[in-house]
């Protein structure tokens, strides 16, 4: 429930509550100190009067003479309409009283000893709206008589109580008003404070797929929101990047498909312009088949990449003897290499826990590139090695022109080719290295490349030291075997 209350409201309520608490604390403190001051002053006054009356009594010889000093006693209370004074003898008989008031017995019994100075007074409340501060004390008469009388004093504090009640009342009113005012001020302050957030929300609303370049203004945002704005902008950058790549990929795909399909349409149209001998049709069909084969391979590669992207490729991991698998791949390419007078040599050994067919596929993609780029009579080296922390690497190196530095970062991108014009029938689609990268990512490893201009180009597969078994995705996806993969399997696992 509280979670749904707006922050503005919460802040203003908290603000109001805090103000009320602080003001109540201050008010209570001031009230207590005022009350204490009243009590102190009343006590001091009563104590002073006791001393005065004791002084008068010290000059009286016997209790019978006490009433004779009526005049003196009257002076004690004169000008003090709220002060009551009575002098009683030891039997409780009133010798002098300034009014009819009678202090309760209990109070009189607690009277202070004649030799002691009174230090405290008592509150006496005969009825709810009457309140007195009272004091009883014994007093000795002139020394030789050895008699004592009781002084009873009471100060009517009802008026002070009324004053304190008014103060309390004002305090409550002030508190309530301050609370309401604080809530109101808090509301406006909080709303002002929330403005940057609202601005952020407005910007976020404007952002759509076609408007991903919009960014939140990080400079003019309060410190607390800076982190959020920065994270949001970073997310937008990633989204824009992914969207850009997706858009680029779609347009690349359209281009890649357009040329071979145009070729197919063109050739077929030309063939159909007139009747031709059977072997001419055959040649056209063969050429079309070659093109269709290439298209089908490209589509299979793209399917594999798409499935790998969505982690739908199930890894059938096992312990793979790299020496043996590299040998198989090299053997498969032997005829092709011989055709170009290129030698393929294998060296080193190592084992990894990986999907055997995918390892073959990665090495085969690297080797086919290497053979293609090695000058005639050159050599391609397949090397397996283990680095210090137990990770296994496979290196495929070849000589040749090498890969120019500016292309090194991009050769693993889909459809990225360096040396060919798009659509040439004999060239690859530029997906081979993208597949290698995906395969290594599926294995938790990576692929890297180094190239010296007109020197050695080396692609390295880095397998992690320990590979977790199994894989992700469903078996169903893996059963969908694309033709090129099937071709690899048949050829390489035999
Ligand atoms: N060993 C190498 N030496 C020099 N250049 C290379 C080497 N391997 C790859 N390249 C360059 O990197 C580009 C991308 O390679 P990739 O394998 O992805 O595509 P492809 O071989 O052109 O097509 P595909 O592999 O899909 O048939 C190639 O066009 C090539 O120019
Ligand atoms: Mg290739």
XYZ file of N, CA and C and ligand atoms in Angstrom, residues 369-370 372-373 398 402-403 411 416-419 428-434 457 459, ligand 1:
94
model
N 40.356 -20.988 -45.037
C 40.839 -19.612 -45.272
C 42.352 -19.621 -45.487
N 43.056 -20.338 -44.579
C 44.521 -20.334 -44.629
C 45.007 -20.855 -45.975
N 43.453 -20.921 -48.760
C 43.090 -19.971 -49.828
C 44.070 -18.801 -49.888
N 44.592 -18.364 -48.701
C 45.434 -17.180 -48.698
C 46.932 -17.461 -48.731
N 49.538 -19.166 -41.458
C 49.918 -19.264 -42.866
C 50.612 -17.989 -43.297
N 48.770 -11.368 -45.670
C 48.374 -10.957 -44.319
C 47.094 -10.117 -44.339
N 46.640 -9.803 -43.152
C 45.406 -9.006 -43.041
C 45.788 -7.610 -42.583
N 37.309 -8.779 -39.016
C 37.211 -10.005 -39.833
C 36.230 -11.020 -39.248
N 31.786 -10.027 -43.459
C 32.929 -9.136 -43.653
C 34.025 -9.848 -44.451
N 34.299 -9.300 -45.618
C 35.381 -9.843 -46.431
C 36.316 -8.718 -46.799
N 37.558 -9.065 -47.000
C 38.513 -7.997 -47.279
C 38.798 -7.901 -48.765
N 39.023 -9.075 -49.330
C 39.657 -9.038 -50.644
C 38.702 -9.197 -51.819
N 33.674 -16.812 -50.748
C 32.833 -17.198 -49.615
C 31.895 -16.052 -49.249
N 31.024 -16.348 -48.306
C 30.033 -15.347 -47.923
C 30.565 -14.407 -46.850
N 31.712 -14.754 -46.263
C 32.232 -13.924 -45.163
C 31.619 -14.319 -43.836
N 31.166 -15.561 -43.738
C 30.552 -16.015 -42.487
C 31.448 -16.991 -41.720
N 32.502 -17.482 -42.391
C 33.346 -18.513 -41.787
C 33.901 -18.120 -40.427
N 34.503 -16.923 -40.347
C 35.129 -16.514 -39.085
C 34.083 -16.152 -38.033
N 32.915 -15.646 -38.491
C 31.830 -15.350 -37.530
C 31.405 -16.651 -36.858
N 50.141 -14.932 -40.822
C 48.832 -14.642 -40.214
C 48.479 -15.830 -39.320
N 45.641 -17.408 -36.617
C 44.375 -17.419 -35.867
C 44.551 -18.398 -34.709
N 44.450 -16.752 -43.148
C 44.024 -15.608 -43.692
N 44.884 -14.804 -44.340
C 44.482 -13.643 -44.878
N 43.215 -13.194 -44.840
C 42.316 -13.951 -44.216
C 42.661 -15.190 -43.605
N 41.540 -15.716 -43.044
C 40.547 -14.837 -43.315
N 40.994 -13.785 -44.006
C 40.185 -12.649 -44.457
O 39.074 -12.520 -43.610
C 37.871 -12.448 -44.372
C 36.758 -13.120 -43.618
O 36.944 -14.507 -43.549
P 35.706 -15.483 -43.461
O 36.206 -16.870 -43.312
O 34.834 -14.952 -42.425
O 34.963 -15.270 -44.838
P 35.213 -15.982 -46.253
O 36.296 -16.980 -46.113
O 35.415 -14.886 -47.208
O 33.805 -16.662 -46.490
P 33.274 -18.061 -45.915
O 34.247 -18.494 -44.861
O 31.941 -17.737 -45.387
O 33.236 -18.998 -47.038
C 38.185 -13.110 -45.655
O 37.433 -12.523 -46.681
C 39.675 -12.865 -45.830
O 39.875 -11.699 -46.573
